[in-house]
C-alpha cells in the first residue's frame, strides 16, 4: 500500500451524520461537517468510489440527515451500527469489505468516539485508514482529543482538499461529470 489514497482502492465511510449528534455541535461546526460530508459523497460518486453509511440508534438520534441522504445514490443503504466502532459490527464490516477495497476514508460524527473507534478498529484489522480532519466533528475539546487519539494510533489525518486531489490524481480528471466544482465554505480548491 502506498502513502497516497487512490480512488480505485478507497471506500468512503460516512459515520452517523444524525440530528442527535449534530445538535451537540455549534451551529457553525454542524453546518460545516454536513456540507463537507456532502461534498465528499459527491466526489466519491463522481469517481466511482463505494460509500458505506452508518447510523447509530436512529430511533434515539434520528435518521441520517436529509442533506446527506440526498447526496447519496438513490435508496443507498444506511447500516444500523450497534457498536461505536464499525469494525465490531459484523454486517457493517462485511459491507466495507465487500467493496474489494483496502483503503477506508472516514468522515462524520463524533470524532472522539465513533470515528476514532471505527478508524482504529479498521487499522487494527490491517486496513489503510484516513480520517478527513475537516469533515468530522465533536463538541468542545472532544474533537481535538479525538484527532490526537486517531493520529497517535498511526492513522492518517487528511484534509478534504488534499484528499480530493489525491483521489482525482490528474488534471484531466478535474472535468469528470458530476464532480463537485463548488468548494464548501472555508475550503479553497
PDB file of C-alpha atoms in Angstrom:
ATOM      1  CA  UNK A   1       0.000   0.000   0.000  1.00  0.00           C
ATOM      2  CA  UNK A   2       1.315   3.411  -0.974  1.00  0.00           C
ATOM      3  CA  UNK A   3       1.021   6.506   1.129  1.00  0.00           C
ATOM      4  CA  UNK A   4      -1.382   8.364  -1.183  1.00  0.00           C
ATOM      5  CA  UNK A   5      -5.061   7.442  -1.241  1.00  0.00           C
ATOM      6  CA  UNK A   6      -6.064   6.031  -4.625  1.00  0.00           C
ATOM      7  CA  UNK A   7      -9.678   6.368  -5.757  1.00  0.00           C
ATOM      8  CA  UNK A   8      -9.548   2.827  -7.156  1.00  0.00           C
ATOM      9  CA  UNK A   9      -8.662   1.371  -3.743  1.00  0.00           C
ATOM     10  CA  UNK A  10     -10.764   3.627  -1.479  1.00  0.00           C
ATOM     11  CA  UNK A  11     -14.123   3.268   0.204  1.00  0.00           C
ATOM     12  CA  UNK A  12     -15.747   6.326   1.802  1.00  0.00           C
ATOM     13  CA  UNK A  13     -17.349   5.622   5.172  1.00  0.00           C
ATOM     14  CA  UNK A  14     -19.906   8.190   6.344  1.00  0.00           C
ATOM     15  CA  UNK A  15     -20.392   7.759  10.077  1.00  0.00           C
ATOM     16  CA  UNK A  16     -23.521   8.784  11.986  1.00  0.00           C
ATOM     17  CA  UNK A  17     -24.386  12.176  10.470  1.00  0.00           C
ATOM     18  CA  UNK A  18     -27.588  12.309  12.501  1.00  0.00           C
ATOM     19  CA  UNK A  19     -29.534  15.126  14.210  1.00  0.00           C
ATOM     20  CA  UNK A  20     -28.857  13.808  17.725  1.00  0.00           C
ATOM     21  CA  UNK A  21     -25.100  14.183  17.225  1.00  0.00           C
ATOM     22  CA  UNK A  22     -25.273  17.379  15.171  1.00  0.00           C
ATOM     23  CA  UNK A  23     -27.231  19.105  17.980  1.00  0.00           C
ATOM     24  CA  UNK A  24     -24.187  18.749  20.241  1.00  0.00           C
ATOM     25  CA  UNK A  25     -22.084  20.913  17.910  1.00  0.00           C
ATOM     26  CA  UNK A  26     -22.132  24.643  17.399  1.00  0.00           C
ATOM     27  CA  UNK A  27     -24.371  25.630  14.511  1.00  0.00           C
ATOM     28  CA  UNK A  28     -21.294  26.629  12.506  1.00  0.00           C
ATOM     29  CA  UNK A  29     -19.467  23.330  13.072  1.00  0.00           C
ATOM     30  CA  UNK A  30     -22.604  21.293  12.327  1.00  0.00           C
ATOM     31  CA  UNK A  31     -23.183  23.153   9.046  1.00  0.00           C
ATOM     32  CA  UNK A  32     -19.526  22.723   8.038  1.00  0.00           C
ATOM     33  CA  UNK A  33     -19.482  18.987   8.760  1.00  0.00           C
ATOM     34  CA  UNK A  34     -22.699  18.397   6.805  1.00  0.00           C
ATOM     35  CA  UNK A  35     -21.564  20.489   3.828  1.00  0.00           C
ATOM     36  CA  UNK A  36     -18.163  18.800   3.748  1.00  0.00           C
ATOM     37  CA  UNK A  37     -19.580  15.290   4.088  1.00  0.00           C
ATOM     38  CA  UNK A  38     -21.966  16.012   1.200  1.00  0.00           C
ATOM     39  CA  UNK A  39     -19.034  17.310  -0.875  1.00  0.00           C
ATOM     40  CA  UNK A  40     -17.063  14.113  -0.136  1.00  0.00           C
ATOM     41  CA  UNK A  41     -20.054  11.959  -1.059  1.00  0.00           C
ATOM     42  CA  UNK A  42     -20.449  13.848  -4.352  1.00  0.00           C
ATOM     43  CA  UNK A  43     -16.755  13.487  -5.101  1.00  0.00           C
ATOM     44  CA  UNK A  44     -16.816   9.765  -4.291  1.00  0.00           C
ATOM     45  CA  UNK A  45     -19.851   9.227  -6.504  1.00  0.00           C
ATOM     46  CA  UNK A  46     -18.253  11.037  -9.454  1.00  0.00           C
ATOM     47  CA  UNK A  47     -15.095   8.935  -9.099  1.00  0.00           C
ATOM     48  CA  UNK A  48     -16.901   5.604  -8.648  1.00  0.00           C
ATOM     49  CA  UNK A  49     -15.759   5.195  -5.038  1.00  0.00           C
ATOM     50  CA  UNK A  50     -18.051   2.948  -2.983  1.00  0.00           C
ATOM     51  CA  UNK A  51     -19.776   4.562   0.003  1.00  0.00           C
ATOM     52  CA  UNK A  52     -20.849   2.917   3.252  1.00  0.00           C
ATOM     53  CA  UNK A  53     -23.100   4.988   5.535  1.00  0.00           C
ATOM     54  CA  UNK A  54     -23.871   4.170   9.168  1.00  0.00           C
ATOM     55  CA  UNK A  55     -26.491   5.201  11.719  1.00  0.00           C
ATOM     56  CA  UNK A  56     -26.253   4.707  15.458  1.00  0.00           C
ATOM     57  CA  UNK A  57     -29.606   4.149  17.190  1.00  0.00           C
ATOM     58  CA  UNK A  58     -31.722   6.064  14.646  1.00  0.00           C
ATOM     59  CA  UNK A  59     -34.757   5.798  16.946  1.00  0.00           C
ATOM     60  CA  UNK A  60     -32.853   7.861  19.511  1.00  0.00           C
ATOM     61  CA  UNK A  61     -30.545  10.054  17.377  1.00  0.00           C
ATOM     62  CA  UNK A  62     -32.699  10.371  14.259  1.00  0.00           C
ATOM     63  CA  UNK A  63     -32.017   9.079  10.784  1.00  0.00           C
ATOM     64  CA  UNK A  64     -29.128  10.304   8.642  1.00  0.00           C
ATOM     65  CA  UNK A  65     -29.633  13.986   7.892  1.00  0.00           C
ATOM     66  CA  UNK A  66     -31.674  14.630   4.743  1.00  0.00           C
ATOM     67  CA  UNK A  67     -28.902  16.626   3.039  1.00  0.00           C
ATOM     68  CA  UNK A  68     -26.556  13.638   3.322  1.00  0.00           C
ATOM     69  CA  UNK A  69     -29.248  11.186   2.198  1.00  0.00           C
ATOM     70  CA  UNK A  70     -29.859  13.460  -0.807  1.00  0.00           C
ATOM     71  CA  UNK A  71     -26.151  13.374  -1.697  1.00  0.00           C
ATOM     72  CA  UNK A  72     -26.041   9.552  -1.560  1.00  0.00           C
ATOM     73  CA  UNK A  73     -27.192   7.450  -4.508  1.00  0.00           C
ATOM     74  CA  UNK A  74     -30.954   6.847  -4.540  1.00  0.00           C
ATOM     75  CA  UNK A  75     -32.071   4.293  -1.954  1.00  0.00           C
ATOM     76  CA  UNK A  76     -28.500   3.850  -0.713  1.00  0.00           C
ATOM     77  CA  UNK A  77     -28.488   1.640   2.411  1.00  0.00           C
ATOM     78  CA  UNK A  78     -27.675   3.150   5.777  1.00  0.00           C
ATOM     79  CA  UNK A  79     -26.336   0.461   8.067  1.00  0.00           C
ATOM     80  CA  UNK A  80     -27.567   0.382  11.646  1.00  0.00           C
ATOM     81  CA  UNK A  81     -24.470   0.489  13.891  1.00  0.00           C
ATOM     82  CA  UNK A  82     -24.993  -1.143  17.310  1.00  0.00           C
ATOM     83  CA  UNK A  83     -21.362  -0.601  18.357  1.00  0.00           C
ATOM     84  CA  UNK A  84     -19.342   2.606  18.492  1.00  0.00           C
ATOM     85  CA  UNK A  85     -16.612   1.201  16.231  1.00  0.00           C
ATOM     86  CA  UNK A  86     -17.916  -0.235  12.963  1.00  0.00           C
ATOM     87  CA  UNK A  87     -15.241  -2.945  12.931  1.00  0.00           C
ATOM     88  CA  UNK A  88     -17.188  -4.595  15.765  1.00  0.00           C
ATOM     89  CA  UNK A  89     -20.431  -4.657  13.767  1.00  0.00           C
ATOM     90  CA  UNK A  90     -20.163  -7.743  11.527  1.00  0.00           C
ATOM     91  CA  UNK A  91     -22.725  -6.588   8.955  1.00  0.00           C
ATOM     92  CA  UNK A  92     -21.083  -3.159   8.520  1.00  0.00           C
ATOM     93  CA  UNK A  93     -17.602  -4.628   8.385  1.00  0.00           C
ATOM     94  CA  UNK A  94     -18.884  -7.042   5.736  1.00  0.00           C
ATOM     95  CA  UNK A  95     -20.301  -4.101   3.735  1.00  0.00           C
ATOM     96  CA  UNK A  96     -16.939  -2.313   3.870  1.00  0.00           C
ATOM     97  CA  UNK A  97     -15.030  -5.492   2.966  1.00  0.00           C
ATOM     98  CA  UNK A  98     -17.441  -6.354   0.131  1.00  0.00           C
ATOM     99  CA  UNK A  99     -16.239  -3.286  -1.779  1.00  0.00           C
ATOM    100  CA  UNK A 100     -12.997  -5.122  -2.508  1.00  0.00           C
ATOM    101  CA  UNK A 101     -11.074  -2.015  -1.476  1.00  0.00           C
ATOM    102  CA  UNK A 102      -8.384  -1.876   1.238  1.00  0.00           C
ATOM    103  CA  UNK A 103      -8.260   1.864   1.985  1.00  0.00           C
ATOM    104  CA  UNK A 104     -11.009   3.350   4.148  1.00  0.00           C
ATOM    105  CA  UNK A 105     -11.602   7.097   4.325  1.00  0.00           C
ATOM    106  CA  UNK A 106     -13.809   8.181   7.218  1.00  0.00           C
ATOM    107  CA  UNK A 107     -15.908  11.281   7.841  1.00  0.00           C
ATOM    108  CA  UNK A 108     -18.820  12.100  10.136  1.00  0.00           C
ATOM    109  CA  UNK A 109     -19.532  12.096  13.850  1.00  0.00           C
ATOM    110  CA  UNK A 110     -18.307  12.041  16.579  1.00  0.00           C
ATOM    111  CA  UNK A 111     -14.545  12.472  16.241  1.00  0.00           C
ATOM    112  CA  UNK A 112     -13.592  11.096  19.661  1.00  0.00           C
ATOM    113  CA  UNK A 113     -15.958   8.118  19.795  1.00  0.00           C
ATOM    114  CA  UNK A 114     -17.450   6.522  16.674  1.00  0.00           C
ATOM    115  CA  UNK A 115     -14.986   7.985  14.166  1.00  0.00           C
ATOM    116  CA  UNK A 116     -11.943   7.217  16.339  1.00  0.00           C
ATOM    117  CA  UNK A 117     -13.093   3.717  17.277  1.00  0.00           C
ATOM    118  CA  UNK A 118     -14.027   2.900  13.672  1.00  0.00           C
ATOM    119  CA  UNK A 119     -10.701   4.177  12.342  1.00  0.00           C
ATOM    120  CA  UNK A 120      -8.673   2.338  14.981  1.00  0.00           C
ATOM    121  CA  UNK A 121     -10.686  -0.861  14.554  1.00  0.00           C
ATOM    122  CA  UNK A 122     -10.172  -0.907  10.788  1.00  0.00           C
ATOM    123  CA  UNK A 123      -6.488  -0.026  11.198  1.00  0.00           C
ATOM    124  CA  UNK A 124      -6.069  -2.897  13.661  1.00  0.00           C
ATOM    125  CA  UNK A 125      -7.578  -5.228  11.043  1.00  0.00           C
ATOM    126  CA  UNK A 126      -4.889  -4.206   8.539  1.00  0.00           C
ATOM    127  CA  UNK A 127      -6.748  -1.520   6.612  1.00  0.00           C
ATOM    128  CA  UNK A 128      -5.095   1.633   5.337  1.00  0.00           C
ATOM    129  CA  UNK A 129      -7.206   4.319   7.032  1.00  0.00           C
ATOM    130  CA  UNK A 130      -7.537   8.080   6.825  1.00  0.00           C
ATOM    131  CA  UNK A 131      -9.836  10.408   8.710  1.00  0.00           C
ATOM    132  CA  UNK A 132     -10.841  13.617   6.937  1.00  0.00           C
ATOM    133  CA  UNK A 133      -9.985  16.007   9.768  1.00  0.00           C
ATOM    134  CA  UNK A 134     -12.108  18.877   8.478  1.00  0.00           C
ATOM    135  CA  UNK A 135     -15.152  16.644   7.785  1.00  0.00           C
ATOM    136  CA  UNK A 136     -15.560  15.205  11.287  1.00  0.00           C
ATOM    137  CA  UNK A 137     -16.801  16.834  14.456  1.00  0.00           C
ATOM    138  CA  UNK A 138     -17.437  16.564  18.168  1.00  0.00           C
ATOM    139  CA  UNK A 139     -18.394  19.094  20.814  1.00  0.00           C
ATOM    140  CA  UNK A 140     -15.874  21.161  22.731  1.00  0.00           C
ATOM    141  CA  UNK A 141     -12.437  19.705  23.325  1.00  0.00           C
ATOM    142  CA  UNK A 142     -13.591  16.219  22.282  1.00  0.00           C
ATOM    143  CA  UNK A 143     -12.916  16.996  18.611  1.00  0.00           C
ATOM    144  CA  UNK A 144      -9.231  17.824  19.138  1.00  0.00           C
ATOM    145  CA  UNK A 145      -8.843  14.958  21.621  1.00  0.00           C
ATOM    146  CA  UNK A 146     -10.276  12.563  19.058  1.00  0.00           C
ATOM    147  CA  UNK A 147      -7.951  13.799  16.318  1.00  0.00           C
ATOM    148  CA  UNK A 148      -4.936  13.387  18.612  1.00  0.00           C
ATOM    149  CA  UNK A 149      -6.047   9.856  19.553  1.00  0.00           C
ATOM    150  CA  UNK A 150      -6.520   8.898  15.912  1.00  0.00           C
ATOM    151  CA  UNK A 151      -3.140  10.272  14.883  1.00  0.00           C
ATOM    152  CA  UNK A 152      -1.407   8.687  17.881  1.00  0.00           C
ATOM    153  CA  UNK A 153      -2.808   5.310  16.731  1.00  0.00           C
ATOM    154  CA  UNK A 154      -0.891   5.722  13.455  1.00  0.00           C
ATOM    155  CA  UNK A 155      -3.855   6.699  11.302  1.00  0.00           C
ATOM    156  CA  UNK A 156      -3.550   9.404   8.644  1.00  0.00           C
ATOM    157  CA  UNK A 157      -5.357  12.686   9.126  1.00  0.00           C
ATOM    158  CA  UNK A 158      -6.078  14.312   5.789  1.00  0.00           C
ATOM    159  CA  UNK A 159      -7.808  17.499   4.715  1.00  0.00           C
ATOM    160  CA  UNK A 160     -10.777  17.471   2.393  1.00  0.00           C
ATOM    161  CA  UNK A 161      -8.935  19.426  -0.307  1.00  0.00           C
ATOM    162  CA  UNK A 162      -5.845  17.203  -0.204  1.00  0.00           C
ATOM    163  CA  UNK A 163      -7.946  14.041  -0.342  1.00  0.00           C
ATOM    164  CA  UNK A 164      -9.978  15.345  -3.281  1.00  0.00           C
ATOM    165  CA  UNK A 165      -6.844  15.929  -5.322  1.00  0.00           C
ATOM    166  CA  UNK A 166      -5.310  12.575  -4.330  1.00  0.00           C
ATOM    167  CA  UNK A 167      -8.471  10.842  -5.499  1.00  0.00           C
ATOM    168  CA  UNK A 168      -8.626  12.854  -8.747  1.00  0.00           C
ATOM    169  CA  UNK A 169      -4.862  12.371  -9.284  1.00  0.00           C
ATOM    170  CA  UNK A 170      -4.583  14.176 -12.643  1.00  0.00           C
ATOM    171  CA  UNK A 171      -5.621  17.464 -14.187  1.00  0.00           C
ATOM    172  CA  UNK A 172      -7.621  15.796 -16.982  1.00  0.00           C
ATOM    173  CA  UNK A 173      -9.968  14.234 -14.391  1.00  0.00           C
ATOM    174  CA  UNK A 174     -10.974  17.653 -12.998  1.00  0.00           C
ATOM    175  CA  UNK A 175     -13.699  17.792 -15.654  1.00  0.00           C
ATOM    176  CA  UNK A 176     -15.337  14.460 -14.782  1.00  0.00           C
ATOM    177  CA  UNK A 177     -19.142  14.634 -14.966  1.00  0.00           C
ATOM    178  CA  UNK A 178     -20.740  15.040 -11.558  1.00  0.00           C
ATOM    179  CA  UNK A 179     -17.553  16.103  -9.802  1.00  0.00           C
ATOM    180  CA  UNK A 180     -18.470  18.904  -7.366  1.00  0.00           C
ATOM    181  CA  UNK A 181     -16.917  22.165  -8.521  1.00  0.00           C
ATOM    182  CA  UNK A 182     -18.004  24.485  -5.703  1.00  0.00           C
ATOM    183  CA  UNK A 183     -15.899  24.160  -2.576  1.00  0.00           C
ATOM    184  CA  UNK A 184     -17.552  24.004   0.826  1.00  0.00           C
ATOM    185  CA  UNK A 185     -17.324  27.142   2.976  1.00  0.00           C
ATOM    186  CA  UNK A 186     -13.808  27.645   4.326  1.00  0.00           C
ATOM    187  CA  UNK A 187     -12.166  25.465   1.649  1.00  0.00           C
ATOM    188  CA  UNK A 188     -10.378  26.856  -1.395  1.00  0.00           C
ATOM    189  CA  UNK A 189      -9.952  24.433  -4.283  1.00  0.00           C
TER     190      UNK A 189
END
